[in-house]
Short mmCIF file of C-alpha atoms and ligand atoms in Angstrom, two decimals:
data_model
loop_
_atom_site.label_atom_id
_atom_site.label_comp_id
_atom_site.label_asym_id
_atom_site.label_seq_id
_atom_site.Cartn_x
_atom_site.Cartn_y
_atom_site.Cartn_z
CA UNK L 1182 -26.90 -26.98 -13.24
CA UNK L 1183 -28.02 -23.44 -12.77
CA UNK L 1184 -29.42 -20.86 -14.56
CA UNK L 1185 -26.53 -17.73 -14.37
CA UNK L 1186 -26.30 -14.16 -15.48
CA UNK L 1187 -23.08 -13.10 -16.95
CA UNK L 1188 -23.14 -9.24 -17.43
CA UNK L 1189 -20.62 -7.69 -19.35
CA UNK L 1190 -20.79 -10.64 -21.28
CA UNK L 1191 -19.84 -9.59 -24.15
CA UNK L 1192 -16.52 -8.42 -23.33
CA UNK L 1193 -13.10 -10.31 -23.53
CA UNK L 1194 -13.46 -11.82 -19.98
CA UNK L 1195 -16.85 -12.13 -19.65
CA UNK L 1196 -17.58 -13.64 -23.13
CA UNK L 1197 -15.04 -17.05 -22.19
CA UNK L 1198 -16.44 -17.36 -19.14
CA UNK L 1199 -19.84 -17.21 -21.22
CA UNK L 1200 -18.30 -19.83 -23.13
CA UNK L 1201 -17.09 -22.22 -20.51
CA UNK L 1202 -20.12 -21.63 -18.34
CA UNK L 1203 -22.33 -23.33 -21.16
CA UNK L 1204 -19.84 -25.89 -21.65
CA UNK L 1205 -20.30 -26.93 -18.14
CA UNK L 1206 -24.08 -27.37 -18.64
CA UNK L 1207 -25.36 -23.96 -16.82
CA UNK L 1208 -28.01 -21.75 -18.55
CA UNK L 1209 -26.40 -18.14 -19.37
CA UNK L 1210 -28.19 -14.88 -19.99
CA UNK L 1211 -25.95 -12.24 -21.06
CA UNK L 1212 -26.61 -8.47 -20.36
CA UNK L 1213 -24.06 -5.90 -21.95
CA UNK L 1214 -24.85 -2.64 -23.29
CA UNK L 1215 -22.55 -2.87 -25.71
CA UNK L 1216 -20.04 0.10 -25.42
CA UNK L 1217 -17.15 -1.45 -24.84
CA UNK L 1218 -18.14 -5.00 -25.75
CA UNK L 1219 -18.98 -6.85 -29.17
CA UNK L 1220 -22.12 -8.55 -30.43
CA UNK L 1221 -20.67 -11.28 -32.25
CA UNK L 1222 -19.36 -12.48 -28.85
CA UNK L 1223 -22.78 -13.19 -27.65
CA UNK L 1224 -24.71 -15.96 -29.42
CA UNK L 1225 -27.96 -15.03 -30.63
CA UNK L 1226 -30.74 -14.62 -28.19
CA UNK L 1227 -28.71 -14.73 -25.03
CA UNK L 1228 -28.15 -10.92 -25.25
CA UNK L 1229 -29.80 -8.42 -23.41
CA UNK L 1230 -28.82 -4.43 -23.95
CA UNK L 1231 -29.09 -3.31 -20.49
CA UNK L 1232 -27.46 -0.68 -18.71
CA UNK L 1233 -26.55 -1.94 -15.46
CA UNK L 1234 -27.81 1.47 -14.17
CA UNK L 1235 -31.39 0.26 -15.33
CA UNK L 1236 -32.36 -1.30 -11.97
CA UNK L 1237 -35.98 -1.55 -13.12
CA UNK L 1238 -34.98 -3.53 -16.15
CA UNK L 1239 -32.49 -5.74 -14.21
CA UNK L 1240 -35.13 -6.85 -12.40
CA UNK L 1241 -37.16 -8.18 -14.40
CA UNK L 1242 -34.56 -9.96 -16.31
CA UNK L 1243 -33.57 -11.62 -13.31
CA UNK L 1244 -37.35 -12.69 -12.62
CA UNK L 1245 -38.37 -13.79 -15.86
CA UNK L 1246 -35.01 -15.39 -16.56
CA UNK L 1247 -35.63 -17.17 -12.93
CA UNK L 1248 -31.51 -16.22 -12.39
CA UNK L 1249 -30.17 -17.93 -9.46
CA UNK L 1250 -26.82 -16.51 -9.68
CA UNK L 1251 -24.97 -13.31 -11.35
CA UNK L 1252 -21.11 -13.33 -12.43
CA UNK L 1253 -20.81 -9.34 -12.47
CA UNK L 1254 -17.89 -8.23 -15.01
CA UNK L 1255 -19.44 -5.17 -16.57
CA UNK L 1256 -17.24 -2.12 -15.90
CA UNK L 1257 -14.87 0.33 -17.88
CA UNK L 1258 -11.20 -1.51 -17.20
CA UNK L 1259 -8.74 1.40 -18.58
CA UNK L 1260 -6.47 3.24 -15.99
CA UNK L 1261 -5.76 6.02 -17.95
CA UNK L 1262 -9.27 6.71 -19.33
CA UNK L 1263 -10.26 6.68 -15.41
CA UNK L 1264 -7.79 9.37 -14.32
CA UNK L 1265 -9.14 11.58 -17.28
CA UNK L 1266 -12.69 11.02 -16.53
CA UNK L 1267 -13.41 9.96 -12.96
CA UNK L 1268 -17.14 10.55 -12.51
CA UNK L 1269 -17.66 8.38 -15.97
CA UNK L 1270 -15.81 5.46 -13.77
CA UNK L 1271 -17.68 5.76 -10.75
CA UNK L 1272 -20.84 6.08 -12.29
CA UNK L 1273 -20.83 3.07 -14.45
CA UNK L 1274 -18.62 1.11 -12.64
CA UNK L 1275 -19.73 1.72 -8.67
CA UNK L 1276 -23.51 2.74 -9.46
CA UNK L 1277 -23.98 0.30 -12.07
CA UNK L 1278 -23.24 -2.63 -9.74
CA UNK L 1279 -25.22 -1.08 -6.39
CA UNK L 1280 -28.08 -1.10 -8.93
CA UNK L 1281 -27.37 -4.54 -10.40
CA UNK L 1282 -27.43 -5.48 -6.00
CA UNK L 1283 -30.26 -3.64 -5.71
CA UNK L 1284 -32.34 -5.51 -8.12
CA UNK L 1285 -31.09 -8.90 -6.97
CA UNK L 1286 -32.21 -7.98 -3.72
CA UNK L 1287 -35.54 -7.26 -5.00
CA UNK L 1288 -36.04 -10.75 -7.53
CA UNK L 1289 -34.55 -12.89 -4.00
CA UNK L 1290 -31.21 -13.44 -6.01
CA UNK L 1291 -28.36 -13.47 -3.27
CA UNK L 1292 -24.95 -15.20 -5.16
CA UNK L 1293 -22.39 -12.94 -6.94
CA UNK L 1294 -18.98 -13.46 -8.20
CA UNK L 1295 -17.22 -10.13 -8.72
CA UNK L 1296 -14.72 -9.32 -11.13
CA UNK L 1297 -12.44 -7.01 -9.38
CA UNK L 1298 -8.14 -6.06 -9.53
CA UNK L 1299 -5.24 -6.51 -8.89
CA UNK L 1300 -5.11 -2.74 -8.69
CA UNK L 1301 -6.85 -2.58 -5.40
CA UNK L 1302 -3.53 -2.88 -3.90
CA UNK L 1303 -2.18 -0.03 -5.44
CA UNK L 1304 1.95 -0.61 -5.53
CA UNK L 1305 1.74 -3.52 -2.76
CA UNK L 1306 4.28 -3.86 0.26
CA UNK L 1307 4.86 -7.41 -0.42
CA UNK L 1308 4.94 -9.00 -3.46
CA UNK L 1309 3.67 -11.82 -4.21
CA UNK L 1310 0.61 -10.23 -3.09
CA UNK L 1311 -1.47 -11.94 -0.46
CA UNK L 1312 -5.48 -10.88 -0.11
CA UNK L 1313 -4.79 -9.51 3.24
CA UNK L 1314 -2.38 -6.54 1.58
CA UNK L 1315 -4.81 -3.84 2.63
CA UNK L 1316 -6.55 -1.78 0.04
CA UNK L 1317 -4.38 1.01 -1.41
CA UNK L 1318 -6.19 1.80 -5.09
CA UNK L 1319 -3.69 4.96 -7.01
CA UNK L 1320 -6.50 5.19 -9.64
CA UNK L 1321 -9.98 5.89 -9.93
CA UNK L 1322 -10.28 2.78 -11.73
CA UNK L 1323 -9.16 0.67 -8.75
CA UNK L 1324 -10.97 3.08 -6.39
CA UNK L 1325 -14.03 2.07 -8.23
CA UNK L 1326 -13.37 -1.68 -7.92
CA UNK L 1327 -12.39 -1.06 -4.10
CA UNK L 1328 -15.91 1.00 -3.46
CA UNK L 1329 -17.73 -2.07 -5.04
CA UNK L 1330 -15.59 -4.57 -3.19
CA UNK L 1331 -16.95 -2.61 0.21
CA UNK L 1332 -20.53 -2.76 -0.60
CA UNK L 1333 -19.86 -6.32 -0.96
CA UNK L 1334 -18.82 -6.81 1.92
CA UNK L 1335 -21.29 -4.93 4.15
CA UNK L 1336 -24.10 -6.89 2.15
CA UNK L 1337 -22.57 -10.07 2.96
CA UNK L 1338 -22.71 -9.42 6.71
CA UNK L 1339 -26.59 -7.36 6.99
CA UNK L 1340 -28.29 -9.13 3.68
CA UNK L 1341 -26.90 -12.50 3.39
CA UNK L 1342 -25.56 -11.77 0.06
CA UNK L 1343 -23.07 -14.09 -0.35
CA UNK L 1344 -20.09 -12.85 -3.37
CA UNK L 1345 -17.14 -14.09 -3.96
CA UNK L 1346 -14.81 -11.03 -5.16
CA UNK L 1347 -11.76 -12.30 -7.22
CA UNK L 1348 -9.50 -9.88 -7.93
CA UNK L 1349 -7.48 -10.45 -11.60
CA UNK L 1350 -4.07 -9.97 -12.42
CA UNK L 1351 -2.81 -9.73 -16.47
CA UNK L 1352 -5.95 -11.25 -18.20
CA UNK L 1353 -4.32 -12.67 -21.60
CA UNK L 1354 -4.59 -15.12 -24.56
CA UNK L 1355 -7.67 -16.69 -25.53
CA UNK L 1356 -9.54 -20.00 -25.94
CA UNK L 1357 -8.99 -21.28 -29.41
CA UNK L 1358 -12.12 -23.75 -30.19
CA UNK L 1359 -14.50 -21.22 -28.89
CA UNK L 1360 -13.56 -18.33 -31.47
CA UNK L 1361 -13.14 -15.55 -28.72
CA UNK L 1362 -9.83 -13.41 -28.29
CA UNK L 1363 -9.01 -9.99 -26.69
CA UNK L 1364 -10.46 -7.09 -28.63
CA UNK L 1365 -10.67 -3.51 -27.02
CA UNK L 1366 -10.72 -0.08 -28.71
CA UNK L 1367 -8.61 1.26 -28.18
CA UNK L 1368 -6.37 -1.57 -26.93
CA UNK L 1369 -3.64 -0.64 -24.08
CA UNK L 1370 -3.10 -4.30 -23.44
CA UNK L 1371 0.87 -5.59 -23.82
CA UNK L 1372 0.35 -8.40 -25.92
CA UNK L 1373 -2.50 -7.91 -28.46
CA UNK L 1374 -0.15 -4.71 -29.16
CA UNK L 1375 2.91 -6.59 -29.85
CA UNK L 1376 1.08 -9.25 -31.89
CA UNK L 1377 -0.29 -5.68 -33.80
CA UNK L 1378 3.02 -4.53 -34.32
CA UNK L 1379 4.08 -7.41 -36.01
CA UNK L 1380 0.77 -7.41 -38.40
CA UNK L 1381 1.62 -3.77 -38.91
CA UNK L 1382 4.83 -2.76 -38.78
CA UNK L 1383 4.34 0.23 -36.24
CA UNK L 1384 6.19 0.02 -33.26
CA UNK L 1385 5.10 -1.03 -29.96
CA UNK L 1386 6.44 1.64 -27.01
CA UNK L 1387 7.90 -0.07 -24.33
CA UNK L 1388 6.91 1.79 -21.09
CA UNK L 1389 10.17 2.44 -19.02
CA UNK L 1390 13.51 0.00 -19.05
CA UNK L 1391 14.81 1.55 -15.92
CA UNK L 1392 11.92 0.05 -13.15
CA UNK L 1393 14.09 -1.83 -10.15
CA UNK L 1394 13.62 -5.30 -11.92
CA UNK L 1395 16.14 -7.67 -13.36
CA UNK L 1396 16.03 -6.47 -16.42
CA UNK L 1397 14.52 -2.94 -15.89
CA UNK L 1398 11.25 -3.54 -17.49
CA UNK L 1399 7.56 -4.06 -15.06
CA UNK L 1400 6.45 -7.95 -14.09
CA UNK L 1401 3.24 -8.58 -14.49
CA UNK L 1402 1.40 -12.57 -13.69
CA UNK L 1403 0.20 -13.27 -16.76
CA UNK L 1404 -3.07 -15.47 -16.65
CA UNK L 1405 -4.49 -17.05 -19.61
CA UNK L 1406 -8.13 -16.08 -20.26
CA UNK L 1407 -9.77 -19.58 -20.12
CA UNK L 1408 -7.89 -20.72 -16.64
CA UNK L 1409 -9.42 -17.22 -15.79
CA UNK L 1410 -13.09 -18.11 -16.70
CA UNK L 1411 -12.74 -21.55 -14.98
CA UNK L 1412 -11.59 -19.61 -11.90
CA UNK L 1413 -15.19 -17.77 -12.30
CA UNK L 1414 -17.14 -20.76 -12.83
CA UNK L 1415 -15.34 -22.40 -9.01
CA UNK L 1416 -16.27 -19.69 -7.31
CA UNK L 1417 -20.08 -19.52 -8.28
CA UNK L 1418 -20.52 -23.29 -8.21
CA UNK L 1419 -19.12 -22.89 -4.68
CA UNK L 1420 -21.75 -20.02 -3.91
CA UNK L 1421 -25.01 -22.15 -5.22
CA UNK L 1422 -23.32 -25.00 -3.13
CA UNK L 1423 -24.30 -22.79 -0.26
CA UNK L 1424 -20.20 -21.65 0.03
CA UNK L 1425 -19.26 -18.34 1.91
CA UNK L 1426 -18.32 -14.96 0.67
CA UNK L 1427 -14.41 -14.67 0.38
CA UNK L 1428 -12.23 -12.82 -1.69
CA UNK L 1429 -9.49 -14.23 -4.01
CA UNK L 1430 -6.40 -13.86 -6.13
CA UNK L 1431 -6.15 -15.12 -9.57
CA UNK L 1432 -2.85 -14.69 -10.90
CA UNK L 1433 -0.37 -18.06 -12.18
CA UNK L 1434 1.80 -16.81 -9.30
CA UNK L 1435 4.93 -16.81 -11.76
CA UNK L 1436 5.93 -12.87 -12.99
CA UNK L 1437 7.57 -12.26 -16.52
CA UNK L 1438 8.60 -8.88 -17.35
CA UNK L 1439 7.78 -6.77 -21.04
CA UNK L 1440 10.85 -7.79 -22.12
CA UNK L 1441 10.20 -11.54 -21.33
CA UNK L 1442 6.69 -11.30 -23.20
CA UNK L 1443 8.78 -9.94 -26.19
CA UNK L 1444 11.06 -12.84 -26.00
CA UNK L 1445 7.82 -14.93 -25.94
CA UNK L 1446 6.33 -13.45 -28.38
CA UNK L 1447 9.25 -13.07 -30.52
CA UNK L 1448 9.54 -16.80 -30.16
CA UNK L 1449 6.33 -18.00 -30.75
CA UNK L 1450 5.48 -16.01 -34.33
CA UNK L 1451 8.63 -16.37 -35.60
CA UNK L 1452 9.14 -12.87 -36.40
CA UNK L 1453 10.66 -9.89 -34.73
CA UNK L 1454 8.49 -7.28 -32.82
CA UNK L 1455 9.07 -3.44 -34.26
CA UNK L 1456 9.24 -1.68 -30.58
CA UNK L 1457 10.95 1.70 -29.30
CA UNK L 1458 11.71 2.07 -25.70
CA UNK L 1459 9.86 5.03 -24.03
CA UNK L 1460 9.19 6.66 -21.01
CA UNK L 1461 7.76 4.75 -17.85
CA UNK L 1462 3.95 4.97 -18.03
CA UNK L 1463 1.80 6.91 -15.01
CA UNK L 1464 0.48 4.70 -12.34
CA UNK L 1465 2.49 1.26 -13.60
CA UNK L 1466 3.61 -0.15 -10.63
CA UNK L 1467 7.21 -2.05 -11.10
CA UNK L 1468 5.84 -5.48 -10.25
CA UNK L 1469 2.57 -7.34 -9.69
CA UNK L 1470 2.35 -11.08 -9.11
CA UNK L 1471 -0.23 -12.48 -7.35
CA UNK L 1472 -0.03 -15.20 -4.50
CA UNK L 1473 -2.56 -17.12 -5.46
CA UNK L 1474 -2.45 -19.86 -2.85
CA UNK L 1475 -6.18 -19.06 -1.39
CA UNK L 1476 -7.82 -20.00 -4.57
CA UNK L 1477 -6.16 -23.33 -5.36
CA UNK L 1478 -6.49 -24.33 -1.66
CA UNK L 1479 -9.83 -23.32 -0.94
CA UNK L 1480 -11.66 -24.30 -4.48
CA UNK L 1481 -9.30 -26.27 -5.44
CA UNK L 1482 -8.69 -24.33 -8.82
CA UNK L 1483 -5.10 -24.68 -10.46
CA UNK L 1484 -4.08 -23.12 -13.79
CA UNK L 1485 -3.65 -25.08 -16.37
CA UNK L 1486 -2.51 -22.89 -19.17
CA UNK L 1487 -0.11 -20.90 -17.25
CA UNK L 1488 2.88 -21.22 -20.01
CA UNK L 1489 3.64 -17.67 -21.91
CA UNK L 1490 4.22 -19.55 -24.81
CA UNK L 1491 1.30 -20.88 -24.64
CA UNK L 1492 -0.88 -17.84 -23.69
CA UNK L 1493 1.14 -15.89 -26.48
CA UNK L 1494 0.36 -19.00 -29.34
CA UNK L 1495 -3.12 -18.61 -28.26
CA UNK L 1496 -3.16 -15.03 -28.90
CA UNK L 1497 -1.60 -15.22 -32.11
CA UNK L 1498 -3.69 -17.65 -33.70
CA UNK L 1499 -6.67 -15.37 -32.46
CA UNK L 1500 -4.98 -11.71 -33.80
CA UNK L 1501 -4.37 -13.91 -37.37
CA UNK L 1502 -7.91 -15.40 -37.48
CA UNK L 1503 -9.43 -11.63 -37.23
CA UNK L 1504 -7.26 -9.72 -39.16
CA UNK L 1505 -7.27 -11.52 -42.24
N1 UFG K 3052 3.18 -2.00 -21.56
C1 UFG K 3052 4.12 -1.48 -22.42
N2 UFG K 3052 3.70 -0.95 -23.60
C2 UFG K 3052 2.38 -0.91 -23.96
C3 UFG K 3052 1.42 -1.45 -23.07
C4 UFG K 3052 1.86 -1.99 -21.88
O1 UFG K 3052 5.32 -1.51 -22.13
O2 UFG K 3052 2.07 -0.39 -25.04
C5 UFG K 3052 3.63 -2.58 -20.29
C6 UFG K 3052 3.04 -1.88 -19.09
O3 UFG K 3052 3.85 -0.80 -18.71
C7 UFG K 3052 3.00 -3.00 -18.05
C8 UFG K 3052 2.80 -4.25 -18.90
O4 UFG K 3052 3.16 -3.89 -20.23
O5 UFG K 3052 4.22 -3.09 -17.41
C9 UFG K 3052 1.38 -4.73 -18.91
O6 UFG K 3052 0.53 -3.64 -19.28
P1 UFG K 3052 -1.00 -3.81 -19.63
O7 UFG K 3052 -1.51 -2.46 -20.00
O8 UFG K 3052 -1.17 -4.94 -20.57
O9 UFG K 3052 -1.64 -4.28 -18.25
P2 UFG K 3052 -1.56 -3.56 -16.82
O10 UFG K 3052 -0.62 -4.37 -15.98
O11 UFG K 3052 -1.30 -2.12 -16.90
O12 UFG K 3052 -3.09 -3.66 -16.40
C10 UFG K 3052 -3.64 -4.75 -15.76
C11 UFG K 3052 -5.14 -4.75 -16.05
C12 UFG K 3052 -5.79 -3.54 -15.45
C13 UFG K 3052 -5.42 -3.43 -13.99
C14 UFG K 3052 -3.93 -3.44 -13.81
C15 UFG K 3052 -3.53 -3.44 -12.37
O13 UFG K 3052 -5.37 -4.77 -17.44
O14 UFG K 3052 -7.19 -3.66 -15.56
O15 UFG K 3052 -3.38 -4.62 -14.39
O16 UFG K 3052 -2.45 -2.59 -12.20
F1 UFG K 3052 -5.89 -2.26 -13.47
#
């Protein structure tokens, strides 16, 4: 068992993996600053407020925490917030993490797993998309992840920092015992929205019905949150089992389009989703779906929740639990 910081820790990613990292018997010390994540997803006394751009205080976190390992998810995640504000992106999201390497450098910690995106392949060539579609960001969100994924790599072969960079699709869902869900503000995310139009009444916009698809609306792979956090907690038992760097895919490998999650959706609650159908959205790609073959052959990782019904029901019972 090891002793494992989780920064951005308490966001919607980060806090599950939290969750299943303690459940698997590690020691977790959370750093988040807290402006995009939530307290309450952090149990007491685990938290630190750090800025990831506080080297100095990274440091001796790591040190007096005696960290062995770091799971790095702290970053802005919006695509359209990152075209409007670029420099915000790259600052938190690129220097944040050089200083977060920097100061692991410094306390002798050399094991990483890095949360990084499907949008580092921009709109792919081949889809599903294998690692080795070359890097092709259209955002400076991406961009940012890319930049980070680089560093990573040049450590890896001049510092013996050994990181294992998995690269998400459609995070979704959550896991029900452990009282965590998807929360962001403001959300962007497909199905917390539907589940809010249903709670609400407003309308969810459908972004564009005329993409090349079957049915004209994007496909996205559609991971549930917790097979996402288990994927996290291979890949750094791997590292402290003296494992190489690599970079990996997590997706289900299965697409469903918007309209497909509506069905789901539709399905699942019982009740009918209040949506308008409007333009196509900047920067969406028509279809990502991840070939996630390298992970489940190389760590042996499978999902286990990869049912839309499933990820949906989980959502559900999460939007109804904190919007009583
Ligand atoms: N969508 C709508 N209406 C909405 C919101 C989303 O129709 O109100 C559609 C989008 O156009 C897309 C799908 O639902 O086709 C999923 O959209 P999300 O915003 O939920 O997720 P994205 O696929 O845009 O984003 C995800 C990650 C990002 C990552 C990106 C890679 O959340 O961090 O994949 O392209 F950058």
């Amino acid at each position: 068992m090891a002793r494992i910081l989780v920064t951005g820790g308490a966001g919607y990613i980060g806090s599950h993996t939290r969750y299943f990292l303690e459940k698997s018997g590690h020691t977790v010390a959370v750093v988040d600053d807290l402006s995009r994540g939530f307290r309450q997803a952090v149990p007491a006394g685990v938290l630190h407020s750090i800025d990831t751009r506080d080297r100095k205080k990274l440091t001796a976190l790591l040190r007096q925490e005696r960290i062995e390992a770091v799971i790095h998810f702290a970053a802005y995640i919006s695509v359209g917030e990152s075209t409007e504000r670029p420099e915000f992106y790259f600052s938190n999201n690129v220097c944040g993490s050089l200083s977060l390497f920097e100061a692991m450098l410094e306390a002798g910690v050399k094991r990483l797993v890095f949360s990084s995106t499907a949008a580092a392949y921009g709109i792919p060539a081949k889809v599903p998309i294998p690692e080795d579609e070359p890097y092709a960001p259209i955002n400076p969100y991406g961009e940012s992840k890319v930049m980070v994924e680089k560093i990573l790599e040049w450590l890896d072969r001049y510092r013996e920092f050994r990181s294992i960079r998995l690269r998400y699709f459609n995070a979704c869902g959550a896991e029900p015992e452990s009282g965590l869900g998807e929360r962001h503000d403001p959300e962007t995310h497909l199905i917390p929205l539907m589940l809010r139009a249903i709670q609400t009444g407003q309308p969810v916009t459908l972004f564009g019905n005329d993409y090349p698809t079957p049915d004209g609306t994007c496909i996205r792979d559609y991971i549930h949150v917790s097979d996402l956090a288990q994927a996290h907690i291979a890949a750094i038992e791997h590292l402290l089992a003296g494992g190489k760097s690599d970079v990996f895919n997590v997706g289900t490998g299965a697409g469903q389009s918007v309209k497909q999650v509506l069905a789901a959706v539709e399905k699942v609650t019982g009740k009918k989703v209040p949506h308008t159908i409007g333009p196509r959205r900047e920067g969406d790609p028509p279809s990502l779906v991840a070939d996630s073959r390298k992970l489940q052959n190389a760590l042996g990782w499978r999902p286990q929740r990869a049912d839309l019904e499933r990820i949906v029901a989980d959502a559900w019972a999460f939007a109804q639990k904190t919007n009583d």
